[in-house]
CSV table of C-alpha atoms in Angstrom, one decimal:
chain,number,residue,atom,x,y,z
A,1,UNK,CA,9.4,4.9,-33.5
A,2,UNK,CA,10.4,1.8,-31.0
A,3,UNK,CA,7.6,0.1,-28.6
A,4,UNK,CA,8.8,-0.9,-25.3
A,5,UNK,CA,6.9,-4.0,-24.4
A,6,UNK,CA,6.9,-6.0,-21.2
A,7,UNK,CA,5.5,-9.3,-20.7
A,8,UNK,CA,4.6,-10.7,-17.6
A,9,UNK,CA,4.2,-14.6,-18.0
A,10,UNK,CA,4.6,-17.3,-15.3
A,11,UNK,CA,4.5,-20.1,-17.4
A,12,UNK,CA,8.1,-20.8,-18.9
A,13,UNK,CA,6.6,-22.4,-22.3
A,14,UNK,CA,4.1,-19.9,-22.7
A,15,UNK,CA,7.0,-16.9,-22.0
A,16,UNK,CA,8.9,-18.6,-24.7
A,17,UNK,CA,6.3,-18.5,-27.3
A,18,UNK,CA,5.4,-14.6,-26.8
A,19,UNK,CA,8.7,-13.7,-27.0
A,20,UNK,CA,9.5,-15.5,-30.1
A,21,UNK,CA,6.5,-13.4,-31.5
A,22,UNK,CA,7.4,-10.3,-29.8
A,23,UNK,CA,10.7,-10.4,-31.6
A,24,UNK,CA,9.2,-10.5,-35.0
A,25,UNK,CA,7.1,-7.3,-34.6
A,26,UNK,CA,8.7,-4.6,-36.6
A,27,UNK,CA,10.2,-1.6,-34.2
A,28,UNK,CA,9.4,-3.7,-30.9
A,29,UNK,CA,11.9,-4.1,-28.1
A,30,UNK,CA,10.7,-7.0,-26.0
A,31,UNK,CA,11.8,-7.0,-22.5
A,32,UNK,CA,12.9,-10.4,-20.4
A,33,UNK,CA,9.2,-11.6,-19.0
A,34,UNK,CA,8.5,-11.3,-15.8
A,35,UNK,CA,7.2,-14.2,-14.1
A,36,UNK,CA,4.7,-12.9,-11.3
A,37,UNK,CA,2.4,-9.9,-10.3
A,38,UNK,CA,4.5,-9.1,-7.6
A,39,UNK,CA,7.9,-8.8,-10.0
A,40,UNK,CA,5.9,-6.9,-12.7
A,41,UNK,CA,4.5,-4.0,-10.4
A,42,UNK,CA,7.6,-3.8,-8.6
A,43,UNK,CA,9.5,-3.3,-12.1
A,44,UNK,CA,6.9,-0.6,-13.1
A,45,UNK,CA,7.6,1.1,-9.8
A,46,UNK,CA,11.5,1.0,-10.4
A,47,UNK,CA,11.3,2.5,-13.7
A,48,UNK,CA,8.6,4.9,-12.8
A,49,UNK,CA,10.4,6.4,-9.9
A,50,UNK,CA,13.3,7.0,-12.4
A,51,UNK,CA,11.5,8.9,-14.9
A,52,UNK,CA,7.9,8.4,-17.1
A,53,UNK,CA,10.1,8.2,-19.9
A,54,UNK,CA,11.8,4.8,-18.2
A,55,UNK,CA,8.3,3.0,-18.0
A,56,UNK,CA,7.3,0.7,-21.4
A,57,UNK,CA,4.3,1.6,-23.8
A,58,UNK,CA,2.9,-1.8,-23.7
A,59,UNK,CA,2.6,-4.3,-20.7
A,60,UNK,CA,1.4,-8.0,-21.8
A,61,UNK,CA,-0.7,-9.7,-19.1
A,62,UNK,CA,-1.2,-13.4,-19.2
A,63,UNK,CA,-4.3,-15.0,-17.8
A,64,UNK,CA,-2.2,-17.8,-15.8
A,65,UNK,CA,0.1,-14.8,-14.1
A,66,UNK,CA,0.1,-15.1,-10.2
A,67,UNK,CA,-0.4,-14.7,-7.4
A,68,UNK,CA,-2.6,-11.5,-8.0
A,69,UNK,CA,-5.2,-12.8,-10.2
A,70,UNK,CA,-5.1,-11.5,-14.0
A,71,UNK,CA,-7.5,-8.7,-14.0
A,72,UNK,CA,-6.8,-7.6,-10.3
A,73,UNK,CA,-3.1,-6.9,-11.9
A,74,UNK,CA,-4.7,-5.3,-15.1
A,75,UNK,CA,-6.6,-2.8,-13.0
A,76,UNK,CA,-3.3,-2.4,-10.3
A,77,UNK,CA,-1.4,-1.5,-13.3
A,78,UNK,CA,-3.9,0.9,-15.4
A,79,UNK,CA,-4.6,2.9,-12.0
A,80,UNK,CA,-0.7,3.0,-10.6
A,81,UNK,CA,0.8,3.8,-14.2
A,82,UNK,CA,-2.0,5.2,-16.5
A,83,UNK,CA,0.5,6.1,-19.0
A,84,UNK,CA,1.2,2.4,-20.0
A,85,UNK,CA,-1.4,0.2,-22.3
A,86,UNK,CA,-2.1,-2.9,-20.9
A,87,UNK,CA,-3.2,-5.7,-23.0
A,88,UNK,CA,-4.6,-9.3,-21.5
A,89,UNK,CA,-3.6,-12.5,-23.1
A,90,UNK,CA,-6.3,-15.1,-22.8
A,91,UNK,CA,-7.9,-18.5,-23.9
A,92,UNK,CA,-11.2,-16.9,-23.1
A,93,UNK,CA,-12.5,-14.5,-25.6
A,94,UNK,CA,-16.3,-14.1,-24.8
A,95,UNK,CA,-17.6,-11.1,-24.6
A,96,UNK,CA,-18.1,-11.3,-20.7
A,97,UNK,CA,-14.4,-11.3,-20.4
A,98,UNK,CA,-14.0,-8.4,-23.2
A,99,UNK,CA,-16.1,-6.6,-21.0
A,100,UNK,CA,-14.2,-7.1,-17.6
A,101,UNK,CA,-11.3,-6.8,-19.0
A,102,UNK,CA,-12.2,-3.2,-20.3
A,103,UNK,CA,-13.3,-1.9,-17.1
A,104,UNK,CA,-10.3,-3.0,-15.5
A,105,UNK,CA,-8.3,-0.9,-17.7
A,106,UNK,CA,-7.1,-3.1,-20.4
A,107,UNK,CA,-6.4,-1.7,-23.7
A,108,UNK,CA,-6.9,-4.9,-25.5
A,109,UNK,CA,-7.4,-8.5,-25.7
A,110,UNK,CA,-5.2,-11.4,-27.8
A,111,UNK,CA,-6.4,-14.8,-27.8
A,112,UNK,CA,-4.8,-17.9,-27.0
A,113,UNK,CA,-3.2,-19.6,-29.4
A,114,UNK,CA,-1.5,-16.2,-30.5
A,115,UNK,CA,-1.4,-15.3,-33.4
A,116,UNK,CA,1.3,-12.9,-35.1
A,117,UNK,CA,-1.3,-10.4,-37.0
A,118,UNK,CA,-3.5,-10.1,-33.7
A,119,UNK,CA,-1.1,-9.7,-31.5
A,120,UNK,CA,0.8,-7.1,-33.8
A,121,UNK,CA,-2.8,-5.3,-34.0
A,122,UNK,CA,-3.4,-5.1,-30.5
A,123,UNK,CA,0.4,-3.9,-29.3
A,124,UNK,CA,0.3,-1.2,-31.9
A,125,UNK,CA,-3.2,-0.1,-31.0
A,126,UNK,CA,-1.9,0.0,-27.0
A,127,UNK,CA,1.5,1.6,-27.8
A,128,UNK,CA,-0.2,4.8,-30.0
A,129,UNK,CA,-2.8,5.0,-26.6
A,130,UNK,CA,0.3,5.3,-24.4
A,131,UNK,CA,1.6,7.8,-26.8
A,132,UNK,CA,-1.1,10.0,-26.5
A,133,UNK,CA,-1.3,9.8,-22.8
A,134,UNK,CA,2.2,10.7,-22.1
A,135,UNK,CA,1.8,13.7,-24.5
A,136,UNK,CA,-1.0,14.9,-22.4
A,137,UNK,CA,0.7,14.2,-19.3
A,138,UNK,CA,3.4,16.1,-20.2
A,139,UNK,CA,1.2,19.2,-20.9
A,140,UNK,CA,1.1,20.3,-17.0
A,141,UNK,CA,3.3,19.7,-13.9
A,142,UNK,CA,0.4,18.7,-11.6
A,143,UNK,CA,-0.5,15.6,-13.8
A,144,UNK,CA,-0.1,12.2,-12.3
A,145,UNK,CA,2.8,10.6,-13.8
A,146,UNK,CA,4.4,8.3,-11.0
A,147,UNK,CA,4.0,5.2,-9.3
A,148,UNK,CA,1.8,6.6,-6.6
A,149,UNK,CA,2.2,7.4,-2.8
A,150,UNK,CA,4.2,5.1,-0.5
A,151,UNK,CA,2.0,2.8,1.3
A,152,UNK,CA,2.6,0.9,4.9
A,153,UNK,CA,0.7,-1.9,6.6
A,154,UNK,CA,1.0,-2.0,10.0
A,155,UNK,CA,-0.1,-5.4,11.8
A,156,UNK,CA,0.1,-7.0,15.2
A,157,UNK,CA,1.7,-10.1,15.8
A,158,UNK,CA,-1.4,-10.5,18.2
A,159,UNK,CA,-3.7,-8.3,19.7
A,160,UNK,CA,-2.5,-5.4,21.9
A,161,UNK,CA,0.8,-5.0,20.9
A,162,UNK,CA,0.0,-1.7,19.9
A,163,UNK,CA,-0.4,-1.7,15.9
A,164,UNK,CA,-3.0,1.1,16.0
A,165,UNK,CA,-0.9,3.4,18.0
A,166,UNK,CA,1.9,3.1,15.9
A,167,UNK,CA,-0.2,3.5,13.1
A,168,UNK,CA,-1.7,6.7,13.8
A,169,UNK,CA,1.6,8.1,14.8
A,170,UNK,CA,3.3,7.4,11.8
A,171,UNK,CA,0.5,9.1,9.8
A,172,UNK,CA,0.7,11.7,12.3
A,173,UNK,CA,4.6,12.1,11.7
A,174,UNK,CA,3.8,11.9,7.9
A,175,UNK,CA,1.4,14.5,8.0
A,176,UNK,CA,3.2,17.1,10.1
A,177,UNK,CA,6.1,17.1,7.3
A,178,UNK,CA,3.3,18.6,4.9
A,179,UNK,CA,2.5,15.3,2.9
A,180,UNK,CA,-0.7,14.1,2.2
A,181,UNK,CA,-2.0,11.5,3.9
A,182,UNK,CA,-4.8,8.5,4.4
A,183,UNK,CA,-5.0,6.5,7.8
A,184,UNK,CA,-7.1,3.4,6.7
A,185,UNK,CA,-8.5,0.8,9.4
A,186,UNK,CA,-8.3,-2.2,7.8
A,187,UNK,CA,-8.9,-4.1,10.8
A,188,UNK,CA,-12.3,-4.7,9.6
A,189,UNK,CA,-14.5,-6.6,12.5
A,190,UNK,CA,-13.0,-4.6,15.6
A,191,UNK,CA,-10.8,-1.3,14.2
A,192,UNK,CA,-10.4,1.1,16.7
A,193,UNK,CA,-9.2,4.2,14.6
A,194,UNK,CA,-12.3,5.9,15.5
A,195,UNK,CA,-12.4,5.8,18.9
A,196,UNK,CA,-8.6,6.9,19.0
A,197,UNK,CA,-9.2,10.1,17.4
A,198,UNK,CA,-12.7,10.8,18.4
A,199,UNK,CA,-14.4,10.2,15.2
A,200,UNK,CA,-17.9,9.6,14.9
A,201,UNK,CA,-18.6,8.8,10.9
A,202,UNK,CA,-21.1,6.7,9.1
A,203,UNK,CA,-19.1,6.1,6.2
A,204,UNK,CA,-16.7,3.3,5.9
A,205,UNK,CA,-14.4,1.2,3.8
A,206,UNK,CA,-17.2,-1.4,3.4
A,207,UNK,CA,-19.1,1.3,1.6
A,208,UNK,CA,-16.2,1.1,-1.2
A,209,UNK,CA,-16.6,-2.9,-1.3
A,210,UNK,CA,-19.1,-2.6,-4.3
A,211,UNK,CA,-18.3,-0.3,-6.5
A,212,UNK,CA,-16.6,-1.6,-9.9
A,213,UNK,CA,-14.8,1.8,-10.4
A,214,UNK,CA,-14.0,4.0,-7.2
A,215,UNK,CA,-14.1,7.7,-8.7
A,216,UNK,CA,-12.5,10.6,-6.7
A,217,UNK,CA,-16.0,11.9,-5.7
A,218,UNK,CA,-17.0,8.4,-4.6
A,219,UNK,CA,-13.6,8.2,-2.3
A,220,UNK,CA,-14.3,11.9,-1.0
A,221,UNK,CA,-17.4,10.8,-0.1
A,222,UNK,CA,-16.1,7.8,1.9
A,223,UNK,CA,-13.2,9.6,3.6
A,224,UNK,CA,-13.5,11.8,7.0
A,225,UNK,CA,-11.0,15.0,7.0
A,226,UNK,CA,-9.9,15.1,10.5
A,227,UNK,CA,-8.8,18.1,12.2
A,228,UNK,CA,-5.3,17.0,12.1
A,229,UNK,CA,-5.5,17.1,8.6
A,230,UNK,CA,-5.3,12.9,7.9
A,231,UNK,CA,-7.6,11.4,5.5
A,232,UNK,CA,-9.4,8.6,7.2
A,233,UNK,CA,-11.1,5.8,5.8
A,234,UNK,CA,-12.7,3.7,8.9
A,235,UNK,CA,-13.7,0.3,9.5
A,236,UNK,CA,-17.6,-0.6,9.5
A,237,UNK,CA,-19.1,0.3,12.9
A,238,UNK,CA,-21.0,-3.1,12.3
A,239,UNK,CA,-18.0,-5.8,12.4
A,240,UNK,CA,-19.6,-8.2,10.3
A,241,UNK,CA,-20.1,-6.0,7.4
A,242,UNK,CA,-16.2,-6.4,7.3
A,243,UNK,CA,-16.7,-9.8,4.9
A,244,UNK,CA,-18.1,-7.5,2.5
A,245,UNK,CA,-14.5,-6.3,1.8
A,246,UNK,CA,-12.8,-8.6,-0.6
A,247,UNK,CA,-9.3,-8.9,-1.6
A,248,UNK,CA,-10.4,-7.3,-4.9
A,249,UNK,CA,-12.2,-4.5,-3.1
A,250,UNK,CA,-9.0,-3.5,-0.9
A,251,UNK,CA,-6.5,-3.7,-3.9
A,252,UNK,CA,-8.7,-1.3,-5.7
A,253,UNK,CA,-9.1,1.0,-2.3
A,254,UNK,CA,-5.4,0.9,-2.0
A,255,UNK,CA,-4.9,1.9,-5.5
A,256,UNK,CA,-7.4,4.7,-5.3
A,257,UNK,CA,-6.0,6.4,-2.1
A,258,UNK,CA,-2.2,5.9,-3.1
A,259,UNK,CA,-3.0,8.1,-6.5
A,260,UNK,CA,-4.4,10.9,-4.7
A,261,UNK,CA,-2.2,10.7,-1.2
A,262,UNK,CA,1.8,10.9,-0.8
A,263,UNK,CA,1.4,8.4,2.1
A,264,UNK,CA,-1.5,5.6,2.4
A,265,UNK,CA,-1.0,4.0,5.9
A,266,UNK,CA,-3.1,0.9,6.9
A,267,UNK,CA,-3.7,-0.4,10.4
A,268,UNK,CA,-4.4,-4.4,9.3
A,269,UNK,CA,-4.8,-5.5,13.1
A,270,UNK,CA,-3.8,-9.1,13.9
A,271,UNK,CA,-6.1,-10.9,12.0
A,272,UNK,CA,-5.2,-12.1,8.3
A,273,UNK,CA,-8.0,-12.2,5.9
A,274,UNK,CA,-8.2,-11.8,2.1
A,275,UNK,CA,-8.4,-8.1,2.4
A,276,UNK,CA,-5.5,-7.2,4.7
A,277,UNK,CA,-3.6,-10.1,2.9
A,278,UNK,CA,-4.0,-8.0,-0.4
A,279,UNK,CA,-2.9,-4.7,1.4
A,280,UNK,CA,0.0,-6.4,2.8
A,281,UNK,CA,1.1,-8.0,-0.2
A,282,UNK,CA,0.7,-4.6,-2.4
A,283,UNK,CA,2.6,-2.3,0.4
A,284,UNK,CA,5.6,-0.8,0.0
A,285,UNK,CA,6.6,-1.5,3.5
A,286,UNK,CA,4.8,-4.1,5.6
A,287,UNK,CA,5.5,-3.4,9.6
A,288,UNK,CA,4.7,-5.9,12.2
A,289,UNK,CA,4.9,-5.1,15.5
A,290,UNK,CA,5.5,-7.3,18.4
A,291,UNK,CA,6.4,-7.0,22.2
A,292,UNK,CA,9.6,-8.3,23.8
A,293,UNK,CA,7.8,-11.5,25.4
A,294,UNK,CA,8.0,-15.0,24.6
A,295,UNK,CA,4.2,-15.0,23.4
A,296,UNK,CA,4.3,-12.2,21.5
A,297,UNK,CA,7.2,-13.3,19.5
A,298,UNK,CA,6.3,-16.8,18.9
A,299,UNK,CA,2.8,-15.0,17.3
A,300,UNK,CA,5.1,-12.8,15.4
A,301,UNK,CA,6.8,-15.9,13.9
A,302,UNK,CA,3.7,-17.5,13.0
A,303,UNK,CA,2.4,-14.8,11.5
A,304,UNK,CA,5.7,-14.1,9.2
A,305,UNK,CA,5.3,-18.0,8.3
A,306,UNK,CA,2.0,-17.8,7.4
A,307,UNK,CA,2.6,-14.8,5.3
A,308,UNK,CA,5.4,-16.9,3.2
A,309,UNK,CA,3.2,-19.8,2.7
A,310,UNK,CA,0.4,-17.9,1.5
A,311,UNK,CA,2.7,-15.6,-0.5
A,312,UNK,CA,1.4,-12.6,0.8
A,313,UNK,CA,4.9,-11.2,1.8
A,314,UNK,CA,8.9,-12.7,2.5
A,315,UNK,CA,10.0,-12.9,5.8
A,316,UNK,CA,13.2,-10.4,4.4
A,317,UNK,CA,10.5,-8.4,3.3
A,318,UNK,CA,9.0,-7.7,6.6
A,319,UNK,CA,10.2,-4.8,9.4
A,320,UNK,CA,9.7,-5.8,12.9
A,321,UNK,CA,9.0,-3.3,15.5
A,322,UNK,CA,9.5,-4.1,18.9
A,323,UNK,CA,7.0,-2.1,21.7
A,324,UNK,CA,7.2,-1.9,25.1
A,325,UNK,CA,11.1,-2.3,24.8
A,326,UNK,CA,13.0,-2.0,28.0
A,327,UNK,CA,16.7,-2.3,28.6
A,328,UNK,CA,16.3,-5.2,31.4
A,329,UNK,CA,13.9,-7.7,29.2
A,330,UNK,CA,15.4,-10.6,28.0
A,331,UNK,CA,14.4,-10.6,24.5
A,332,UNK,CA,16.4,-7.8,22.9
A,333,UNK,CA,15.6,-6.7,19.4
A,334,UNK,CA,18.2,-8.5,17.7
A,335,UNK,CA,16.7,-12.0,19.1
A,336,UNK,CA,13.6,-10.9,17.6
A,337,UNK,CA,15.2,-10.5,14.3
A,338,UNK,CA,17.1,-13.9,14.5
A,339,UNK,CA,13.7,-15.7,15.5
A,340,UNK,CA,11.5,-13.9,13.0
A,341,UNK,CA,13.9,-13.7,10.0
A,342,UNK,CA,12.8,-10.3,9.2
A,343,UNK,CA,14.9,-7.0,9.5
A,344,UNK,CA,13.9,-5.3,13.0
A,345,UNK,CA,13.3,-1.5,12.8
A,346,UNK,CA,16.2,0.8,14.1
A,347,UNK,CA,14.0,2.3,16.9
A,348,UNK,CA,12.5,0.4,19.6
A,349,UNK,CA,9.4,1.9,21.1
A,350,UNK,CA,10.1,2.4,25.5
A,351,UNK,CA,7.6,0.8,27.8
A,352,UNK,CA,5.6,4.0,29.1
A,353,UNK,CA,1.8,3.3,29.2
A,354,UNK,CA,1.6,6.3,31.5
A,355,UNK,CA,2.3,9.0,28.6
A,356,UNK,CA,-0.3,7.1,26.6
A,357,UNK,CA,-3.4,6.4,29.1
A,358,UNK,CA,-4.6,10.1,29.0
A,359,UNK,CA,-4.6,10.8,25.5
A,360,UNK,CA,-5.8,7.1,24.8
A,361,UNK,CA,-8.7,7.4,27.4
A,362,UNK,CA,-10.3,10.8,26.0
A,363,UNK,CA,-9.9,9.1,22.4
A,364,UNK,CA,-7.2,12.4,21.6
A,365,UNK,CA,-4.0,10.4,20.6
A,366,UNK,CA,-3.1,13.0,18.2
A,367,UNK,CA,-2.4,15.2,21.3
A,368,UNK,CA,0.1,13.3,22.9
A,369,UNK,CA,2.8,15.6,24.4
A,370,UNK,CA,6.0,16.3,22.3
A,371,UNK,CA,8.1,15.3,25.0
A,372,UNK,CA,6.7,11.7,25.0
A,373,UNK,CA,9.4,9.4,24.5
A,374,UNK,CA,6.8,6.7,23.0
A,375,UNK,CA,5.9,9.7,20.4
A,376,UNK,CA,9.6,10.5,19.9
A,377,UNK,CA,10.3,6.7,18.8
A,378,UNK,CA,7.3,6.5,16.5
A,379,UNK,CA,7.8,9.9,14.5
A,380,UNK,CA,11.6,8.6,14.5
A,381,UNK,CA,10.6,5.6,13.1
A,382,UNK,CA,8.4,7.3,10.4
A,383,UNK,CA,11.4,9.1,9.4
A,384,UNK,CA,13.9,5.8,9.1
A,385,UNK,CA,10.8,4.5,7.2
A,386,UNK,CA,10.7,7.2,4.4
A,387,UNK,CA,7.6,8.7,5.4
A,388,UNK,CA,8.7,12.2,6.4
A,389,UNK,CA,11.2,14.9,4.4
A,390,UNK,CA,13.8,14.3,7.4
A,391,UNK,CA,13.7,11.7,10.4
A,392,UNK,CA,11.7,13.0,13.4
A,393,UNK,CA,13.6,14.9,16.0
A,394,UNK,CA,14.6,12.4,19.0
A,395,UNK,CA,17.0,14.3,21.2
A,396,UNK,CA,14.5,16.5,23.3
A,397,UNK,CA,11.1,17.3,24.0
A,398,UNK,CA,11.8,20.9,23.7
A,399,UNK,CA,13.3,20.5,19.9
A,400,UNK,CA,10.1,18.1,19.1
A,401,UNK,CA,7.7,21.1,20.3
A,402,UNK,CA,9.6,23.6,17.8
A,403,UNK,CA,9.4,20.9,14.6
A,404,UNK,CA,6.9,18.0,14.9
A,405,UNK,CA,4.2,20.0,17.2
A,406,UNK,CA,4.1,23.4,15.4
A,407,UNK,CA,3.7,21.6,12.1
A,408,UNK,CA,0.9,19.8,13.7
A,409,UNK,CA,-0.6,23.0,14.8
A,410,UNK,CA,0.0,24.7,11.4
A,411,UNK,CA,-2.0,22.0,9.4
A,412,UNK,CA,-4.8,22.2,12.1
A,413,UNK,CA,-5.3,26.0,11.3
A,414,UNK,CA,-5.1,25.5,7.6
A,415,UNK,CA,-7.2,22.4,7.8
A,416,UNK,CA,-10.1,23.9,10.4
A,417,UNK,CA,-12.1,25.3,7.8
A,418,UNK,CA,-13.0,22.0,6.3
């Protein structure tokens, strides 16, 4: 049987060496090497979306791959694509690294300089393991076989532009359409999702920061199931504990959540740290919220440029949402798109804080009236981003009451006993 192998090697010389040896393996079908972690994950996600059978049996990860560290990349691939055998290529053959690689989900370790016999043995073992997993996955329709749920991050160009309101309503719209949704507060020092949804819960994302392997039970203990059916993972009540959440911990949390939910929405606030930078990098969609004023648009431009310098996100891969929009403002969405170099959302959220004030003050943002123009716009945005089965109704409040709100009430009844 042919073994498909996808090498992930950033260094051109190392890539040539790996490709030469792989071409000599019997019954091997090596693919063209991918050069960084983002390209590897995107390639695997695209193949998995087509079919489980399209995934390569073996992925080789070179120790100098970037920008995500090799062990973190191994862990992410192992969690998101459990039918793929991952082999780490490294110059360090110490027991400590071997143990760390196995803990991350690697199926083998090949030492540098590469030798034919060792490479062939590790690839064959990983391929056999992969085939066994695929036979198991094919035994039942409920087994996880795909790349996981959709991850959307929502960031503010600066404080107070409406990122949290946007994140909450994107999650509510996805949940009302029948999808399983996790809403995560990654604004680790000043997150307010708990206040917006009237939640008091002692567990937070910081409680998962020191756990090496997040099991379903551990995740369940840290998540609060809201009356709307949303699974909430909150920011720590003590803001200083946000420093406990490293980029490694953030990757683990996002991977664990996307493996158990169809949609994961993360409110990243307006401050960039290593944890929410990792989340933005992993996201399928990175949404940047701004308001149509000079200060906020300049902040949005600075944020986009910073993401590019730090290799977190390219401008063309970012979607900008204009909040508090009015036809009379001088700065319109096309100008925002030109200034930031991003793609602006087709929906602009109108400036109508009066609709929000009562539910925000009461901590009942999920009870915003269906006739609200703000709600209609945000739920339409959820449809545009592919978070719901079909775009949310936009024409009239009466239509929204028949569809979106009925879904919310139905979910509330179904989850009320939890």
